[in-house]
């Protein structure tokens, strides 16, 4: 399938499910956030799985390890390496937890998709505005403290080739300020689904959810050691770290 064909089918799926989006919007206006969250928790993984299927086809295999490591009674911050566009759909379709992510503010211009992201309590970041970045971080901390898990990619950009790069330490502020446990996530193979050839294709993807790393009550020295520790954990499950 071509990229254009996959995207058309994905937006067609969103259109067919627009009634659920409108229902979530209505719940939010009524202040019934619990009902909105329940509906989003049910529908978002279905959409994410559809996206994975459109780009990978029926020959794509997603191998999942470590689901038992994901906290079920509290929010967490998923820290993952970033190989490709399919990282988010793969996480959303496998983690079994209501989860949002940090996104570029430009996504707000995309109809329907941006609405669902708001239902997921995603946080939109304007990299051109330092002030907005501070506000976005504050919003993200409040979201996690309110019980919404979030995904962060500390590499900053897609590697596009599977190469595992250094982390930006500032990406860990969310977990440290919210005292939320970090669940390191290793993603291995998603770049094959699009970035490798610039078009959708099947692949074998391995995703590993590692045991959580606590952040509450740490000394400054212990906090400073977190990025390197999490980087090492994620890299330990990559076939090729170079």
PDB file of N, CA, C and O in Angstrom, residues 14 22-23 51 61 64 69 71 81 96 119 133 141 152 175 197 200 223 226 239:
ATOM      1  N   UNK A  14     -11.154   7.333  11.046  1.00  0.00           N
ATOM      2  CA  UNK A  14     -11.522   8.396  11.988  1.00  0.00           C
ATOM      3  C   UNK A  14     -12.901   8.962  11.665  1.00  0.00           C
ATOM      4  O   UNK A  14     -13.688   9.248  12.574  1.00  0.00           O
ATOM      5  N   UNK A  22     -17.335  12.770  18.970  1.00  0.00           N
ATOM      6  CA  UNK A  22     -18.337  13.746  19.398  1.00  0.00           C
ATOM      7  C   UNK A  22     -18.884  13.396  20.780  1.00  0.00           C
ATOM      8  O   UNK A  22     -19.190  14.281  21.580  1.00  0.00           O
ATOM      9  N   UNK A  23     -18.975  12.099  21.047  1.00  0.00           N
ATOM     10  CA  UNK A  23     -19.463  11.668  22.351  1.00  0.00           C
ATOM     11  C   UNK A  23     -18.469  12.051  23.448  1.00  0.00           C
ATOM     12  O   UNK A  23     -18.860  12.516  24.527  1.00  0.00           O
ATOM     13  N   UNK A  51      -3.902   1.667  12.563  1.00  0.00           N
ATOM     14  CA  UNK A  51      -2.779   2.375  11.949  1.00  0.00           C
ATOM     15  C   UNK A  51      -1.615   1.422  11.698  1.00  0.00           C
ATOM     16  O   UNK A  51      -1.016   1.407  10.620  1.00  0.00           O
ATOM     17  N   UNK A  61       4.614  -8.449  12.444  1.00  0.00           N
ATOM     18  CA  UNK A  61       4.531  -9.154  13.726  1.00  0.00           C
ATOM     19  C   UNK A  61       4.997  -8.204  14.829  1.00  0.00           C
ATOM     20  O   UNK A  61       6.081  -7.624  14.747  1.00  0.00           O
ATOM     21  N   UNK A  64       5.572  -8.538  22.053  1.00  0.00           N
ATOM     22  CA  UNK A  64       5.494  -7.697  23.247  1.00  0.00           C
ATOM     23  C   UNK A  64       6.012  -8.463  24.468  1.00  0.00           C
ATOM     24  O   UNK A  64       5.599  -9.591  24.732  1.00  0.00           O
ATOM     25  N   UNK A  69       5.144  -5.380  33.893  1.00  0.00           N
ATOM     26  CA  UNK A  69       5.930  -4.320  34.543  1.00  0.00           C
ATOM     27  C   UNK A  69       5.228  -2.969  34.562  1.00  0.00           C
ATOM     28  O   UNK A  69       5.702  -2.038  35.221  1.00  0.00           O
ATOM     29  N   UNK A  71       2.711  -0.333  35.768  1.00  0.00           N
ATOM     30  CA  UNK A  71       1.864  -0.112  36.959  1.00  0.00           C
ATOM     31  C   UNK A  71       0.394   0.029  36.555  1.00  0.00           C
ATOM     32  O   UNK A  71       0.074   0.760  35.610  1.00  0.00           O
ATOM     33  N   UNK A  81      12.990   4.798  23.286  1.00  0.00           N
ATOM     34  CA  UNK A  81      13.777   5.210  22.122  1.00  0.00           C
ATOM     35  C   UNK A  81      12.810   5.478  20.965  1.00  0.00           C
ATOM     36  O   UNK A  81      11.657   5.039  20.987  1.00  0.00           O
ATOM     37  N   UNK A  96      -1.939  -1.350  27.026  1.00  0.00           N
ATOM     38  CA  UNK A  96      -3.102  -1.670  27.846  1.00  0.00           C
ATOM     39  C   UNK A  96      -3.408  -0.634  28.902  1.00  0.00           C
ATOM     40  O   UNK A  96      -4.045  -0.937  29.919  1.00  0.00           O
ATOM     41  N   UNK A 119      -8.522  14.183  24.052  1.00  0.00           N
ATOM     42  CA  UNK A 119      -9.214  13.228  24.928  1.00  0.00           C
ATOM     43  C   UNK A 119      -8.207  12.376  25.699  1.00  0.00           C
ATOM     44  O   UNK A 119      -8.470  11.943  26.821  1.00  0.00           O
ATOM     45  N   UNK A 133       6.800  26.272  26.198  1.00  0.00           N
ATOM     46  CA  UNK A 133       7.403  25.016  26.626  1.00  0.00           C
ATOM     47  C   UNK A 133       7.300  24.851  28.144  1.00  0.00           C
ATOM     48  O   UNK A 133       7.036  23.752  28.642  1.00  0.00           O
ATOM     49  N   UNK A 141       2.937  17.787  33.864  1.00  0.00           N
ATOM     50  CA  UNK A 141       3.087  17.349  35.258  1.00  0.00           C
ATOM     51  C   UNK A 141       1.719  17.186  35.912  1.00  0.00           C
ATOM     52  O   UNK A 141       1.451  16.189  36.599  1.00  0.00           O
ATOM     53  N   UNK A 152       7.307   9.801  26.438  1.00  0.00           N
ATOM     54  CA  UNK A 152       8.309  10.783  26.038  1.00  0.00           C
ATOM     55  C   UNK A 152       9.439  10.058  25.298  1.00  0.00           C
ATOM     56  O   UNK A 152       9.832   8.950  25.678  1.00  0.00           O
ATOM     57  N   UNK A 175       8.885  13.253  34.704  1.00  0.00           N
ATOM     58  CA  UNK A 175       8.812  12.173  35.691  1.00  0.00           C
ATOM     59  C   UNK A 175       9.312  12.624  37.053  1.00  0.00           C
ATOM     60  O   UNK A 175       8.706  12.314  38.087  1.00  0.00           O
ATOM     61  N   UNK A 197      12.382   2.701   3.820  1.00  0.00           N
ATOM     62  CA  UNK A 197      12.196   2.846   2.372  1.00  0.00           C
ATOM     63  C   UNK A 197      11.266   3.992   1.994  1.00  0.00           C
ATOM     64  O   UNK A 197      10.997   4.211   0.816  1.00  0.00           O
ATOM     65  N   UNK A 200       5.082   2.399   3.380  1.00  0.00           N
ATOM     66  CA  UNK A 200       4.645   1.347   4.301  1.00  0.00           C
ATOM     67  C   UNK A 200       5.137  -0.021   3.855  1.00  0.00           C
ATOM     68  O   UNK A 200       5.118  -0.342   2.658  1.00  0.00           O
ATOM     69  N   UNK A 223      18.810  11.689  41.102  1.00  0.00           N
ATOM     70  CA  UNK A 223      18.048  12.212  39.969  1.00  0.00           C
ATOM     71  C   UNK A 223      18.949  12.401  38.750  1.00  0.00           C
ATOM     72  O   UNK A 223      18.558  12.087  37.624  1.00  0.00           O
ATOM     73  N   UNK A 226      19.545   9.279  36.666  1.00  0.00           N
ATOM     74  CA  UNK A 226      18.401   8.614  36.032  1.00  0.00           C
ATOM     75  C   UNK A 226      18.522   8.515  34.511  1.00  0.00           C
ATOM     76  O   UNK A 226      18.318   7.439  33.931  1.00  0.00           O
ATOM     77  N   UNK A 239      18.771  -5.057  19.531  1.00  0.00           N
ATOM     78  CA  UNK A 239      19.636  -6.009  18.845  1.00  0.00           C
ATOM     79  C   UNK A 239      20.923  -5.333  18.399  1.00  0.00           C
ATOM     80  O   UNK A 239      22.018  -5.864  18.537  1.00  0.00           O
TER      81      UNK A 239
END
